[in-house]
CSV table of C-alpha atoms and ligand atoms in Angstrom, one decimal:
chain,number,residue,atom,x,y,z
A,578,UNK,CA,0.0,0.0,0.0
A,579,UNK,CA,1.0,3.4,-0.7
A,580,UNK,CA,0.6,6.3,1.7
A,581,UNK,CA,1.1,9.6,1.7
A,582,UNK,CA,1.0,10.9,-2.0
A,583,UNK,CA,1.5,14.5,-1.8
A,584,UNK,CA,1.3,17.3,-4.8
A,585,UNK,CA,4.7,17.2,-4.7
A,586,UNK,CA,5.7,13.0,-5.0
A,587,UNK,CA,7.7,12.2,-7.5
A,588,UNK,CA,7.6,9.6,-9.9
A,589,UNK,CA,9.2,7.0,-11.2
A,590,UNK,CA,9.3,3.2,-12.5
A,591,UNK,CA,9.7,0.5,-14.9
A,592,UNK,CA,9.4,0.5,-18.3
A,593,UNK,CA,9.7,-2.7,-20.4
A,594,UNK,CA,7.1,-5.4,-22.0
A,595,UNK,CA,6.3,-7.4,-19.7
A,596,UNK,CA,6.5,-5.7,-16.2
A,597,UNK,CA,4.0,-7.0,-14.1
A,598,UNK,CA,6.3,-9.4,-12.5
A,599,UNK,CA,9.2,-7.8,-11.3
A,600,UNK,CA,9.9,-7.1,-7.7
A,601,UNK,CA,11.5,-3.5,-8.0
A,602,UNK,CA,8.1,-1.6,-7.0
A,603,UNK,CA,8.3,-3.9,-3.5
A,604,UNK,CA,12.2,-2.7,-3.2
A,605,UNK,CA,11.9,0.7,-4.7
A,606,UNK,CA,8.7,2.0,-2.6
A,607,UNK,CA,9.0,-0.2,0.6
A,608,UNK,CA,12.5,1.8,0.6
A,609,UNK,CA,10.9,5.1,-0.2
A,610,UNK,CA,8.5,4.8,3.0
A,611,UNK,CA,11.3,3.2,5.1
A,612,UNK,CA,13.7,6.8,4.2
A,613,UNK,CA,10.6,9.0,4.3
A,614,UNK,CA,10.9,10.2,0.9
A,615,UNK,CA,8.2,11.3,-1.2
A,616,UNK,CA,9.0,9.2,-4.3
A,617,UNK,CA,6.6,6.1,-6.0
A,618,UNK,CA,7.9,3.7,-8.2
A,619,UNK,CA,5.2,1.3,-10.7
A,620,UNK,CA,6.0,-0.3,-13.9
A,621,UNK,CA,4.5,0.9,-17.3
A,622,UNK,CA,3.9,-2.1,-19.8
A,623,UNK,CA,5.4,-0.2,-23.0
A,624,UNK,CA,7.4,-1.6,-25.9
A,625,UNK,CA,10.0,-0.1,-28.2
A,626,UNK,CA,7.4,1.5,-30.6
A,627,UNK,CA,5.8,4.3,-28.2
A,628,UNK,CA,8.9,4.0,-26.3
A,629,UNK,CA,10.2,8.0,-27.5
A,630,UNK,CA,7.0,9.3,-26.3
A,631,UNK,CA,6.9,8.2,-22.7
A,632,UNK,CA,10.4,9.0,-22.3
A,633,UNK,CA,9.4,12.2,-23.7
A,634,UNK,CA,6.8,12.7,-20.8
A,635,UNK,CA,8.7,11.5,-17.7
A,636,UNK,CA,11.3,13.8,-18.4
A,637,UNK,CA,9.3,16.8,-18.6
A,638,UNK,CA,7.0,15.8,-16.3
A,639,UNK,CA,9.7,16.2,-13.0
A,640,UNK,CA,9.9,12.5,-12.6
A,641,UNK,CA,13.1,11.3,-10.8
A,642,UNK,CA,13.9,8.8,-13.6
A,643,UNK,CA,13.0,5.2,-14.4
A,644,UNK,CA,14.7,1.5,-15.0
A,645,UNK,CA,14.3,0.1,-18.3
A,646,UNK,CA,13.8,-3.7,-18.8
A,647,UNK,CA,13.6,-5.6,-22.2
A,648,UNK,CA,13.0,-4.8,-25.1
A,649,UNK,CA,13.7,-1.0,-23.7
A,650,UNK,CA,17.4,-1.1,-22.4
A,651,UNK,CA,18.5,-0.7,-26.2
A,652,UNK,CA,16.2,1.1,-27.9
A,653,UNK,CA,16.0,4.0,-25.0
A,654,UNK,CA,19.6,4.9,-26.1
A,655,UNK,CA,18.3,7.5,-28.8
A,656,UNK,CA,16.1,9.5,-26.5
A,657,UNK,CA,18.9,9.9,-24.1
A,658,UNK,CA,21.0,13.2,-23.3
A,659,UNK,CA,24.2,11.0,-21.7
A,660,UNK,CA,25.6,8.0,-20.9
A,661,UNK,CA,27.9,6.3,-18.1
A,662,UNK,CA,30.6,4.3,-19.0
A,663,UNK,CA,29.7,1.5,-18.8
A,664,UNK,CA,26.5,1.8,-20.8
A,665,UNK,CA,28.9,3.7,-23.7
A,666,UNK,CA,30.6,0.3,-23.9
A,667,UNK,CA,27.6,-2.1,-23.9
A,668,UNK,CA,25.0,0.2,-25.9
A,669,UNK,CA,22.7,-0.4,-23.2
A,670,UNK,CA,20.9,1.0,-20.0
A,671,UNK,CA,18.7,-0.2,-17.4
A,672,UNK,CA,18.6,3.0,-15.0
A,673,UNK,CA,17.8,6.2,-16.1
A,674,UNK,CA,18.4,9.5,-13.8
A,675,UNK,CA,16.6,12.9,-14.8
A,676,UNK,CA,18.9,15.6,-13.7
A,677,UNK,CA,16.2,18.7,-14.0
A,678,UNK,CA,15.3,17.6,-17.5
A,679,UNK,CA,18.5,16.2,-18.4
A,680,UNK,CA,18.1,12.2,-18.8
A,681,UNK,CA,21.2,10.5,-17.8
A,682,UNK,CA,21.7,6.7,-18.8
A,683,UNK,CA,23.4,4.0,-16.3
A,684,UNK,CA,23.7,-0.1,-16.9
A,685,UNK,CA,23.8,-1.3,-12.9
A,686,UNK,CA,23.1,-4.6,-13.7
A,687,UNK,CA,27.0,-5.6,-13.9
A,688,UNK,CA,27.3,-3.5,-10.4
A,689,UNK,CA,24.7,-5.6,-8.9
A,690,UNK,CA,26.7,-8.3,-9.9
A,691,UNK,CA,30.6,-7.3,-8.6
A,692,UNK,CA,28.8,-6.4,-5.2
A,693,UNK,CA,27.0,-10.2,-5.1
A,694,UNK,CA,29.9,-10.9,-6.3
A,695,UNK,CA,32.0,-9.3,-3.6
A,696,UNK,CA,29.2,-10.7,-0.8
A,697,UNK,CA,30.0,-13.7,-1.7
A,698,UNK,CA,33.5,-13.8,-0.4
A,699,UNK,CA,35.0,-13.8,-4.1
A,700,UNK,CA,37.8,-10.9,-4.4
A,701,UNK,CA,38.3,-11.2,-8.0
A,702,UNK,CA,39.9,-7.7,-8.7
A,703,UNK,CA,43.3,-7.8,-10.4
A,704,UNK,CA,42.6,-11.8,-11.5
A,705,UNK,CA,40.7,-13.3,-14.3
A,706,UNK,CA,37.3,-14.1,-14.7
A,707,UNK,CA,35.3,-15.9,-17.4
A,708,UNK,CA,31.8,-15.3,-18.7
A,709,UNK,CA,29.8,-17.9,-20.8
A,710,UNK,CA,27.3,-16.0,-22.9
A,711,UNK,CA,27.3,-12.8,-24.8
A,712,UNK,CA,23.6,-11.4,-24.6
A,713,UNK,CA,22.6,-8.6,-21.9
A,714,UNK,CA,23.7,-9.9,-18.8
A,715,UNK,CA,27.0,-11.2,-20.2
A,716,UNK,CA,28.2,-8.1,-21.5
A,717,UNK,CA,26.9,-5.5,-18.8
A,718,UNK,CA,29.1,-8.1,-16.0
A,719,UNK,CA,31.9,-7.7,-18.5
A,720,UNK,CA,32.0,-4.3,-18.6
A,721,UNK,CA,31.6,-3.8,-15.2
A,722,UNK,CA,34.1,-6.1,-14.3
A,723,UNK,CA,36.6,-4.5,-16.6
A,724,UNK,CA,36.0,-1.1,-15.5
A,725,UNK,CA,36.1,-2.1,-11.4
A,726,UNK,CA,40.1,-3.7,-12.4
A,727,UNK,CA,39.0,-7.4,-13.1
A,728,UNK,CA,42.8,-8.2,-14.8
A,729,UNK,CA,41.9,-10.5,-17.6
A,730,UNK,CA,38.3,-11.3,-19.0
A,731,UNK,CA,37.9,-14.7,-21.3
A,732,UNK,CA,34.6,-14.3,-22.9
A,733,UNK,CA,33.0,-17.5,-23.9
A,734,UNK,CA,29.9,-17.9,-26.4
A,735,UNK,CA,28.6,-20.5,-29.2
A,736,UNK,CA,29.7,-19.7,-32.9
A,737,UNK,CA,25.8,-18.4,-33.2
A,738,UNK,CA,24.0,-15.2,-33.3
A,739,UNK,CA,26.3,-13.9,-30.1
A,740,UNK,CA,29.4,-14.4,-30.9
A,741,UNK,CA,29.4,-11.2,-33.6
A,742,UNK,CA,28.6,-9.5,-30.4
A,743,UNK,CA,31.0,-11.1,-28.6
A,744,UNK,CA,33.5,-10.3,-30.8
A,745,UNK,CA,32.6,-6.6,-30.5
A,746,UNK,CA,32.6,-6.7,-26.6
A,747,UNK,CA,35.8,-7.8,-26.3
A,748,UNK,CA,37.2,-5.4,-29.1
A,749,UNK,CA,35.1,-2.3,-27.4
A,750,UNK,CA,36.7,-3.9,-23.7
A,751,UNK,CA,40.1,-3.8,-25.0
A,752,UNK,CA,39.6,-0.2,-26.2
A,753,UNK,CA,38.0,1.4,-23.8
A,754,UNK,CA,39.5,-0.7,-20.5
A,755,UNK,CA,43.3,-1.9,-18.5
A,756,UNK,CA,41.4,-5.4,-18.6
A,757,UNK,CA,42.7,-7.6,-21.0
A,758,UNK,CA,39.9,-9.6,-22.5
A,759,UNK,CA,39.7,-12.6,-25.1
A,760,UNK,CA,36.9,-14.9,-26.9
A,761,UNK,CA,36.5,-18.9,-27.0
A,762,UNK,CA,33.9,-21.0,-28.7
A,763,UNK,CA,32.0,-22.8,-26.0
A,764,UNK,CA,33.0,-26.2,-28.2
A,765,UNK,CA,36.6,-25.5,-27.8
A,766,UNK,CA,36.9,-27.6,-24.2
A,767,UNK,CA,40.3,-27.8,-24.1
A,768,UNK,CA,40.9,-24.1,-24.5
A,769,UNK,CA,38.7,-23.6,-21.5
A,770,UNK,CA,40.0,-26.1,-19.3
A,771,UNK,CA,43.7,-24.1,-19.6
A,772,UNK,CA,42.4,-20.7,-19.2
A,773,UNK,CA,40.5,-22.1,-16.4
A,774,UNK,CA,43.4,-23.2,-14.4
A,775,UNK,CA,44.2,-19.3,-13.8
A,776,UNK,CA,40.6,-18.0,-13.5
A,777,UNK,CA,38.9,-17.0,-10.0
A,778,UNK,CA,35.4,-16.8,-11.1
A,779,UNK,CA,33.6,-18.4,-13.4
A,780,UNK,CA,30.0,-16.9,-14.4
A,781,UNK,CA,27.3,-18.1,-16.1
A,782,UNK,CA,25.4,-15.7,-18.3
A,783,UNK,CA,23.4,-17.7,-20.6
A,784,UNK,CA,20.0,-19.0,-19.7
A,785,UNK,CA,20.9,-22.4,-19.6
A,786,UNK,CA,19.6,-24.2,-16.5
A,787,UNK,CA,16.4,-22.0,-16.1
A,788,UNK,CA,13.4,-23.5,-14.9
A,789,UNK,CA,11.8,-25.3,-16.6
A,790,UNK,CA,15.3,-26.7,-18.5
A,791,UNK,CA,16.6,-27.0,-15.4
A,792,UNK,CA,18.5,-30.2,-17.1
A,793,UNK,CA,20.7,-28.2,-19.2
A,794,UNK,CA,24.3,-26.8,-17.9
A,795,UNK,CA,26.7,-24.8,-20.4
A,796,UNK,CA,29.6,-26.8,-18.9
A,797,UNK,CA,28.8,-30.3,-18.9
A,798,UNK,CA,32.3,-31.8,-18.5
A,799,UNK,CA,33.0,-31.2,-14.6
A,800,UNK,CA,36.7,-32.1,-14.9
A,801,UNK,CA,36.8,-28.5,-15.6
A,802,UNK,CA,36.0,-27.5,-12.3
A,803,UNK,CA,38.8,-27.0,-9.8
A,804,UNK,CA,38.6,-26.3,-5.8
A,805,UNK,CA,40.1,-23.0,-6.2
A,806,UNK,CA,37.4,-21.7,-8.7
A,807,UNK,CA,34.1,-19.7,-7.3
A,808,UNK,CA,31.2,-20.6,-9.8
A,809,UNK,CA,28.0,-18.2,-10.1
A,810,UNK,CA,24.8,-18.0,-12.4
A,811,UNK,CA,23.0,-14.8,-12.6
A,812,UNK,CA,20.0,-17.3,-13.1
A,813,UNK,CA,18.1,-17.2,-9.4
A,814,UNK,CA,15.1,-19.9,-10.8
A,815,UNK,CA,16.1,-22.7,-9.5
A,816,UNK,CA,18.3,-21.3,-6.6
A,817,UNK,CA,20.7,-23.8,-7.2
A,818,UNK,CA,21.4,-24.7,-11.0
A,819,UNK,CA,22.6,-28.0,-12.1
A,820,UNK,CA,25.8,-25.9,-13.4
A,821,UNK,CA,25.8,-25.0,-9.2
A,822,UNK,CA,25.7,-28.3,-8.0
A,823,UNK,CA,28.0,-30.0,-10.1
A,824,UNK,CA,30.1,-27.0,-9.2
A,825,UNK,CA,29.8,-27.2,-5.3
A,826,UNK,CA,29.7,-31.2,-5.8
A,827,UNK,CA,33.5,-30.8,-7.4
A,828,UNK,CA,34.3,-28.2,-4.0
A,829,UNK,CA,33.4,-25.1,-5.6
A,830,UNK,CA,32.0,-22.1,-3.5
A,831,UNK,CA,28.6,-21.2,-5.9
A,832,UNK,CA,26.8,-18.3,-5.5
A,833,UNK,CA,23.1,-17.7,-7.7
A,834,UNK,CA,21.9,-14.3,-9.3
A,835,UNK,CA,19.2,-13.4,-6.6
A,836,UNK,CA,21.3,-11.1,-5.1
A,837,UNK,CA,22.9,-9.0,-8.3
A,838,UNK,CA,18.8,-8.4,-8.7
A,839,UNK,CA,18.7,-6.8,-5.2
A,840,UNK,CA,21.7,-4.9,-5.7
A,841,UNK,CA,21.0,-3.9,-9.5
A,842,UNK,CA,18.5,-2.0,-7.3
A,843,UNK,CA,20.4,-0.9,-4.4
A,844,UNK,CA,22.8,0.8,-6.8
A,845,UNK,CA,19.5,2.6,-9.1
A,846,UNK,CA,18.4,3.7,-5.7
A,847,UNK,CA,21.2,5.4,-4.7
A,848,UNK,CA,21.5,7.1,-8.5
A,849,UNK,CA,18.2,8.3,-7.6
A,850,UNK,CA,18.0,9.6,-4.6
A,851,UNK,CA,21.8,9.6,-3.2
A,852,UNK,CA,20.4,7.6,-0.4
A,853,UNK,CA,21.6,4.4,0.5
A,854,UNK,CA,18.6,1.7,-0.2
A,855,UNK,CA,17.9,0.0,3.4
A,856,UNK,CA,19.2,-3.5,1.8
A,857,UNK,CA,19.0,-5.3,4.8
A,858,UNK,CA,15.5,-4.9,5.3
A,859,UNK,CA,14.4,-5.7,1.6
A,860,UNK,CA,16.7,-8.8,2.1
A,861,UNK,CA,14.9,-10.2,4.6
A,862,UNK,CA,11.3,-9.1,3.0
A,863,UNK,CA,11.8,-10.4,-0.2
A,864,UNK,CA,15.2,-12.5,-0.9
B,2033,NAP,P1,20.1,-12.8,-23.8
B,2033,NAP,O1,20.5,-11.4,-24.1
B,2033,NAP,O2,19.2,-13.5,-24.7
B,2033,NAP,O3,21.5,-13.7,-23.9
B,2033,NAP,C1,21.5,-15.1,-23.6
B,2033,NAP,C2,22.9,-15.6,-24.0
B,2033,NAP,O4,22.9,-17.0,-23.7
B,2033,NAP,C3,23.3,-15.4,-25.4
B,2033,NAP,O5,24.7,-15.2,-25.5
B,2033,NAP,C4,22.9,-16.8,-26.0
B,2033,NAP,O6,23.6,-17.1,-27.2
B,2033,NAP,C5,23.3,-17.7,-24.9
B,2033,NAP,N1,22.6,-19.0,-25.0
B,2033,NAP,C6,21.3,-19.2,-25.0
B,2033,NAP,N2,21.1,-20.6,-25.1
B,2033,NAP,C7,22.3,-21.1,-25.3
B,2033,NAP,C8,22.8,-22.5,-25.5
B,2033,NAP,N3,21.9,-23.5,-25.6
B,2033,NAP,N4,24.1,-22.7,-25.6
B,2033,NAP,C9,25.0,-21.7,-25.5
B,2033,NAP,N5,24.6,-20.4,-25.3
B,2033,NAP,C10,23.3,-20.1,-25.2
B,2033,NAP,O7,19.6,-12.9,-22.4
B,2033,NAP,P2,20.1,-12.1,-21.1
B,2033,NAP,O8,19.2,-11.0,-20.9
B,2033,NAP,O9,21.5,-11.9,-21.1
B,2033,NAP,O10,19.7,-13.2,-19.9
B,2033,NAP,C11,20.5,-14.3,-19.7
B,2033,NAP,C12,20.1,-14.9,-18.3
B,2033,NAP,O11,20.4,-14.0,-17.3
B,2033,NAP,C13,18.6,-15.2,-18.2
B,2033,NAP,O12,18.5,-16.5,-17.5
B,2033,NAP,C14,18.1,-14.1,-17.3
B,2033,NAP,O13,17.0,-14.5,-16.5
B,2033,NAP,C15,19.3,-13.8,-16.4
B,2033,NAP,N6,19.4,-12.5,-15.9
B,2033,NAP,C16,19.5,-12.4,-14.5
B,2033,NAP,C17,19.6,-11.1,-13.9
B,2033,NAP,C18,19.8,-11.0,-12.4
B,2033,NAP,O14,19.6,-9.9,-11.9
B,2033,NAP,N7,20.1,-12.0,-11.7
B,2033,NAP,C19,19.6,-10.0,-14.8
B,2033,NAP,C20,19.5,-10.1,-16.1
B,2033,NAP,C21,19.4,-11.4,-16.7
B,2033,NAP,P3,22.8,-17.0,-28.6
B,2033,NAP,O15,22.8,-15.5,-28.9
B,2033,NAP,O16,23.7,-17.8,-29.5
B,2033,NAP,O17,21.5,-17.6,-28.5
């Protein structure tokens, strides 16, 4: 429930197609009313056709920005006055701040990640990581791993519709980054199981292993896995993968996406309001 809208609350929300399941107006609001602040947050079901328009409104219409889901965090790009970093790199955004009319673009999605990430106990800064996939998720952890000081980056993707992008990614990481990044074919298992040897942190960013394939793993072979290795899926349905369990099963420690969702949104909040999002108490409501 909502309480105290005033003639002066702000808005804000989530634009995408579809919206009506995410969690961010439970986070976004209960953290609102926990801080006092005079803000609202609810989702807009809008695709990429009247996408300019909207965009068009909230900015003049004093709102203090919005989060963009799919099939939005690429085609908002156009309608957009400037971009972070990171979101320059992957030609993407998911949070956007409106600084008095000014609409500035950020991708916290790969933030969320580092600090789950991070929470986990894995300290991956100044080692490598790898990263199976190259669609939205893959590249905005990339990115943000590179920027943050991740040392060396091997992307990994099928010889498919990604791995153009991929290509790209690593090229625009190289350019742009002090990480030193590189691409394997997913087939190519004895490529992976060297570079592994010296990687901290394996990721998987593909959707392989979400309910309801929960059979399916991008990594089949376990021999790959290694004590020393931390193994993650920003996948969160099922909490534990059968990339996970194979992983903790070989004495991996694993760790699932729920928690780059929360903080995807602890670091939007704090764009918005400079406020620190009361984590804990979202936590324990709803992960
Ligand atoms: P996406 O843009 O469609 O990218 C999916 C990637 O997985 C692509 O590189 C795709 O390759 C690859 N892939 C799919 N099936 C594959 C297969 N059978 N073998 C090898 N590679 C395969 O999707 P996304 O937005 O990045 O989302 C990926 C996953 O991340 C989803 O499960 C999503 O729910 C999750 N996610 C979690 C969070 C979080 O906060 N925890 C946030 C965002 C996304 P092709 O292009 O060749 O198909």
């Amino acid at each position: 429930m909502i309480h105290h809208i005033t003639g002066l609350t702000r808005l804000g929300g989530l634009l995408g197609s579809p919206v009506s399941h995410s969690i961010s107006p439970m986070m976004h609001n209960d953290s609102f009313r926990e801080l006092g602040l005079d803000y609202v947050y609810l989702c807009f079901d809008i695709g990429s056709e009247k996408l300019g328009n909207v965009v068009s409104a909230l900015r003049d219409m004093n709102t203090y920005g919005f989060n963009l889901t799919m099939p939005d965090k690429e085609a908002v790009l156009p309608y957009l006055d400037e971009l972070s970093l990171a979101s320059q790199i992957i030609g993407a955004v998911n949070t956007v701040k409106n600084e008095n009319g000014r609409l500035v673009g950020h991708m916290t999605d790969g933030i969320g990640y580092m600090r789950s990430a991070k929470e986990a106990g894995c300290h991956v800064i100044g080692k490598e990581m790898m990263i199976l996939g190259a669609g939205g998720a893959a590249s905005a952890i990339a990115v943000q791993a590179a920027i943050d000081g991740v040392s060396k980056l091997h992307l990994v993707s099928r010889k498919s519709r990604s791995w153009e992008k991929a290509e790209k990614l690593v090229r625009q990481i190289n350019e742009n980054t002090n990480c030193q990044a590189d691409l394997t074919d997913l087939a190519d298992t004895g490529t992976l199981r060297t570079l592994l040897v010296s990687t901290t942190l394996l990721t998987n960013a593909t959707s392989l292993g979400m309910a309801p394939n929960e059979k399916s793993t991008p990594l089949p072979d376990t021999s790959l896995f290694h004590p020393e290795l931390t193994v993650s899926d920003v996948i969160y349905h099922p909490r534990e993968t059968r990339l996970l369990a194979e992983a903790r099963a070989a004495g991996c420690k694993t760790f699932n996406g729920m928690y780059m969702l929360l903080y995807q949104g602890e670091a939007a909040f704090k764009i918005w309001t400079g406020q620190d999002m009361p984590t804990e108490l979202i936590k324990e409501r709803y992960f």
